[in-house]
Short mmCIF file of C-alpha atoms in Angstrom, two decimals:
data_model
loop_
_atom_site.label_atom_id
_atom_site.label_comp_id
_atom_site.label_asym_id
_atom_site.label_seq_id
_atom_site.Cartn_x
_atom_site.Cartn_y
_atom_site.Cartn_z
CA MET A 1 14.56 1.06 6.82
CA TYR A 2 11.44 2.36 8.54
CA TYR A 3 8.08 0.91 7.60
CA ASN A 4 4.65 -0.07 8.85
CA ASP A 5 3.35 -3.63 8.83
CA SER A 6 1.41 -3.06 5.61
CA GLN A 7 4.34 -1.52 3.77
CA MET A 8 6.67 -4.35 4.72
CA GLY A 9 4.15 -6.73 3.23
CA ILE A 10 4.10 -4.71 -0.01
CA VAL A 11 7.91 -4.83 -0.25
CA SER A 12 8.12 -8.55 0.60
CA MET A 13 5.74 -9.37 -2.27
CA VAL A 14 8.23 -8.13 -4.86
CA TYR A 15 11.64 -8.31 -3.11
CA SER A 16 13.18 -11.20 -1.21
CA GLN A 17 15.23 -10.50 1.91
CA SER A 18 18.45 -11.31 0.06
CA GLN A 19 17.55 -8.85 -2.70
CA VAL A 20 16.92 -6.11 -0.13
CA LEU A 21 20.26 -6.86 1.55
CA GLN A 22 21.98 -6.39 -1.81
CA LYS A 23 20.70 -2.79 -1.69
CA GLU A 24 22.68 -2.34 1.55
CA VAL A 25 19.59 -2.28 3.74
CA TYR A 26 20.53 -4.15 6.91
CA LEU A 27 18.13 -2.99 9.59
CA PHE A 28 14.33 -2.97 9.55
CA GLU A 29 12.29 -1.16 12.18
CA LEU A 30 8.66 -0.27 12.69
CA LEU A 31 8.10 3.47 12.65
CA GLU A 32 5.97 3.24 15.78
CA SER A 33 8.47 1.14 17.81
CA LYS A 34 9.81 2.69 21.03
CA GLY A 35 13.23 2.67 22.65
CA ARG A 36 15.28 2.59 19.46
CA THR A 37 19.04 3.06 19.64
CA SER A 38 20.55 6.21 18.16
CA MET A 39 22.78 5.46 15.14
CA MET A 40 23.65 8.83 13.65
CA HIS A 41 26.22 7.32 11.28
CA LEU A 42 23.46 5.57 9.33
CA LYS A 43 20.86 6.79 6.86
CA ALA A 44 17.19 5.95 7.30
CA VAL A 45 14.85 5.16 4.41
CA CYS A 46 11.17 5.51 5.35
CA PHE A 47 8.65 3.74 3.13
CA ILE A 48 5.20 4.53 4.50
CA ARG A 49 1.65 5.45 3.56
CA PRO A 50 0.75 9.19 3.67
CA THR A 51 -1.62 8.95 6.62
CA ILE A 52 -2.24 11.32 9.53
CA GLU A 53 -0.95 8.66 11.93
CA ASN A 54 2.34 8.30 10.05
CA LYS A 55 2.74 12.07 9.80
CA THR A 56 2.40 12.32 13.57
CA LEU A 57 4.99 9.56 14.04
CA LEU A 58 7.43 11.31 11.67
CA GLU A 59 6.99 14.65 13.43
CA SER A 60 7.78 12.94 16.74
CA GLU A 61 10.81 11.25 15.15
CA PHE A 62 12.21 14.54 13.86
CA LYS A 63 12.20 16.00 17.38
CA ASP A 64 14.69 13.32 18.47
CA PRO A 65 16.21 11.78 15.32
CA LYS A 66 17.94 8.43 15.66
CA TYR A 67 19.71 8.60 12.27
CA GLY A 68 21.89 11.15 10.51
CA GLU A 69 19.71 11.38 7.39
CA TYR A 70 16.10 10.58 6.55
CA HIS A 71 14.94 9.73 3.03
CA ILE A 72 11.15 9.52 2.97
CA TYR A 73 9.22 7.65 0.29
CA PHE A 74 5.43 7.81 0.43
CA SER A 75 3.50 5.04 -1.28
CA ASN A 76 0.86 7.38 -2.68
CA ASN A 77 0.15 11.00 -3.55
CA VAL A 78 0.94 13.38 -0.70
CA PRO A 79 -1.08 16.58 -0.08
CA GLU A 80 0.98 19.77 -0.15
CA ARG A 81 -0.13 20.72 3.37
CA PHE A 82 1.09 17.32 4.57
CA VAL A 83 4.61 17.98 3.27
CA GLN A 84 4.59 21.51 4.71
CA ASP A 85 3.78 20.17 8.19
CA LEU A 86 6.70 17.76 7.96
CA ALA A 87 9.02 20.56 6.82
CA ASN A 88 8.00 22.67 9.81
CA ALA A 89 8.68 19.74 12.15
CA ASP A 90 12.14 19.12 10.67
CA GLU A 91 13.88 21.82 12.71
CA LEU A 92 17.17 19.88 12.78
CA GLU A 93 17.13 19.53 8.96
CA CYS A 94 17.63 15.79 9.03
CA VAL A 95 15.31 15.09 6.08
CA HIS A 96 17.26 14.99 2.82
CA GLN A 97 14.49 14.04 0.40
CA VAL A 98 10.77 13.37 0.19
CA GLN A 99 9.43 11.44 -2.77
CA GLU A 100 6.31 9.66 -3.93
CA PHE A 101 6.73 6.05 -4.98
CA TYR A 102 3.34 4.77 -6.07
CA ALA A 103 3.16 1.29 -4.55
CA ASP A 104 0.07 1.32 -2.36
CA TYR A 105 -1.09 -2.21 -3.15
CA PHE A 106 0.11 -5.80 -2.81
CA ALA A 107 1.29 -7.26 -6.13
CA VAL A 108 0.32 -10.96 -5.99
CA ASN A 109 1.11 -11.72 -9.64
CA LYS A 110 1.98 -9.69 -12.71
CA ASP A 111 -1.75 -9.52 -13.49
CA LEU A 112 -3.24 -9.49 -9.98
CA PHE A 113 -3.05 -7.27 -6.92
CA THR A 114 -4.92 -6.96 -3.64
CA LEU A 115 -5.34 -4.32 -0.95
CA ASN A 116 -5.41 -6.94 1.83
CA ILE A 117 -8.75 -5.72 3.12
CA LYS A 118 -9.95 -8.55 5.32
CA LYS A 119 -13.65 -8.23 4.64
CA SER A 120 -16.01 -6.81 2.06
CA ILE A 121 -17.10 -3.24 2.63
CA SER A 122 -20.62 -2.65 3.88
CA ALA A 123 -22.39 0.59 4.76
CA LYS A 124 -23.57 -1.17 7.94
CA GLN A 125 -20.06 -1.48 9.40
CA GLN A 126 -18.77 1.36 11.55
CA ASP A 127 -15.49 1.86 9.69
CA TRP A 128 -16.87 1.69 6.16
CA VAL A 129 -15.64 5.23 5.38
CA GLN A 130 -12.05 4.26 6.27
CA VAL A 131 -12.33 1.09 4.17
CA GLN A 132 -13.73 3.11 1.27
CA ASP A 133 -10.82 5.58 1.52
CA ARG A 134 -8.36 2.67 1.51
CA ILE A 135 -9.94 1.29 -1.67
CA VAL A 136 -9.78 4.70 -3.34
CA ASP A 137 -6.17 5.20 -2.22
CA GLY A 138 -5.18 1.81 -3.61
CA LEU A 139 -6.87 2.32 -6.97
CA THR A 140 -5.53 5.84 -7.49
CA GLY A 141 -2.08 4.57 -6.51
CA LEU A 142 -2.41 1.86 -9.16
CA ILE A 143 -3.41 4.41 -11.80
CA LEU A 144 -0.39 6.54 -10.93
CA SER A 145 1.99 3.58 -10.99
CA ILE A 146 0.93 2.19 -14.38
CA LYS A 147 0.45 5.74 -15.76
CA ARG A 148 -2.73 4.85 -17.63
CA LEU A 149 -5.90 6.88 -17.11
CA PRO A 150 -8.88 4.50 -17.26
CA PHE A 151 -12.50 4.82 -18.14
CA ILE A 152 -14.40 4.23 -14.89
CA ARG A 153 -17.61 2.18 -14.84
CA TYR A 154 -19.55 1.03 -11.79
CA SER A 155 -22.65 -0.89 -10.81
CA SER A 156 -25.56 1.54 -10.78
CA LYS A 157 -27.37 -0.65 -8.24
CA SER A 158 -24.65 -0.20 -5.65
CA ASP A 159 -24.37 3.02 -3.65
CA LEU A 160 -20.88 2.09 -2.41
CA SER A 161 -19.62 1.37 -5.94
CA GLU A 162 -20.92 4.77 -7.02
CA ARG A 163 -19.26 6.51 -4.06
CA ILE A 164 -15.89 4.89 -4.77
CA SER A 165 -16.08 5.67 -8.49
CA LYS A 166 -17.00 9.31 -7.95
CA GLU A 167 -14.26 9.78 -5.33
CA ILE A 168 -11.64 8.40 -7.74
CA SER A 169 -12.92 10.75 -10.45
CA ARG A 170 -12.87 13.66 -8.02
CA ARG A 171 -9.26 13.05 -7.10
CA ILE A 172 -8.26 12.82 -10.75
CA GLN A 173 -10.07 16.05 -11.59
CA SER A 174 -8.62 17.88 -8.58
CA ASP A 175 -5.04 17.24 -9.73
CA GLN A 176 -5.18 16.90 -13.50
CA ALA A 177 -1.48 17.66 -13.93
CA LEU A 178 -0.54 14.65 -11.80
CA PHE A 179 -2.84 12.36 -13.77
CA ASP A 180 -1.85 13.73 -17.18
CA PHE A 181 -0.29 10.77 -18.99
CA SER A 182 -0.77 12.08 -22.51
CA GLY A 183 1.94 11.02 -24.92
CA ARG A 184 3.03 8.05 -22.82
CA SER A 185 1.05 5.42 -24.69
CA SER A 186 -1.00 5.23 -27.88
CA ALA A 187 -2.96 2.21 -26.63
CA ALA A 188 -6.64 2.48 -25.80
CA PRO A 189 -7.37 3.55 -22.21
CA PRO A 190 -7.97 0.66 -19.80
CA LEU A 191 -11.39 0.08 -18.24
CA LEU A 192 -11.80 0.20 -14.46
CA LEU A 193 -14.90 -1.79 -13.45
CA ILE A 194 -16.11 -1.40 -9.87
CA TYR A 195 -18.56 -4.11 -8.90
CA ASP A 196 -20.50 -4.85 -5.78
CA ARG A 197 -20.02 -8.35 -4.35
CA ARG A 198 -23.80 -8.75 -4.53
CA ASP A 199 -23.59 -8.54 -8.33
CA ASP A 200 -21.54 -11.74 -8.41
CA PRO A 201 -22.21 -13.98 -5.38
CA VAL A 202 -21.21 -17.19 -7.19
CA THR A 203 -17.46 -16.62 -7.78
CA PRO A 204 -16.40 -16.96 -4.09
CA LEU A 205 -18.14 -20.36 -4.00
CA LEU A 206 -16.15 -21.77 -6.93
CA THR A 207 -12.88 -23.68 -6.62
CA GLN A 208 -10.21 -22.64 -9.09
CA TRP A 209 -8.16 -25.51 -10.50
CA THR A 210 -4.74 -23.92 -10.17
CA TYR A 211 -2.04 -24.73 -7.61
CA GLN A 212 -1.98 -21.21 -6.18
CA ALA A 213 -5.77 -20.99 -5.86
CA MET A 214 -6.11 -24.40 -4.18
CA VAL A 215 -3.33 -23.63 -1.68
CA HIS A 216 -5.11 -20.39 -0.81
CA GLU A 217 -8.45 -22.20 -0.52
CA LEU A 218 -7.19 -25.03 1.69
CA LEU A 219 -4.29 -23.50 3.67
CA GLY A 220 -4.46 -19.76 3.15
CA ILE A 221 -1.86 -17.46 1.60
CA ASN A 222 -0.84 -14.23 3.31
CA ASN A 223 1.57 -12.00 1.34
CA ASN A 224 2.77 -15.02 -0.67
CA ARG A 225 3.51 -16.95 2.53
CA VAL A 226 1.79 -20.17 3.58
CA SER A 227 1.65 -21.04 7.27
CA MET A 228 2.22 -24.77 7.87
CA LYS A 229 2.39 -24.61 11.67
CA GLY A 230 1.08 -27.72 13.33
CA GLU A 231 2.01 -30.86 15.18
CA GLY A 232 4.92 -32.71 13.61
CA ILE A 233 5.90 -29.87 11.23
CA PRO A 234 9.67 -29.12 11.26
CA LYS A 235 10.65 -25.61 12.36
CA ASP A 236 12.07 -24.70 8.94
CA MET A 237 8.83 -25.76 7.23
CA GLU A 238 6.38 -23.81 9.40
CA GLN A 239 6.27 -20.99 6.85
CA ILE A 240 6.74 -21.47 3.12
CA VAL A 241 7.21 -18.69 0.56
CA LEU A 242 5.50 -19.33 -2.76
#
């Protein structure tokens, strides 16, 4: 199985290693790793984000394939031109399928997800456009996975909230067939609220009285894993899965 660091985190949030092994997946490799051994008798499953960087890595892989078959699953919507470029690069016809599997976010609980963005977005930071695109990608991926088209509301005092909201709406309008979920549910449409952190500065200062929240507050949780490394900690207890 090929993946990037972020995609492995997404999979590990919902599947344990033993569950993945039951699916007959025995080898995990980073798409960008070098010096891999050729194993043409095996099939490769690629679960990656549809980014320019990953497209370049796949095109390079197809020039010298290490596996007999490639089954590519993108975690979000893929532009048509993107797929065409990959088809042109697959001169040896090693790709057997390309699919979209909308899982572009980290499912913490049944009612909570995160995009694992390390810091709040600010127009003052140099990479704020990339962070904004990641937020939009994650939210559109969520909409496509739950197949519910929401009403979108945002804080009128926040330029960034407005930008994100309008970009989500633009993507929905540009591919209405993809986002057409009519007939799937008779329930009222959900409400997507996009707030600026400045609208609610108090919440991060509060301590939640739940086990999960206090562990995250005091020790830190990363992809449902708690690092316990320190003096006197046994090797098998250095990392605990919640």
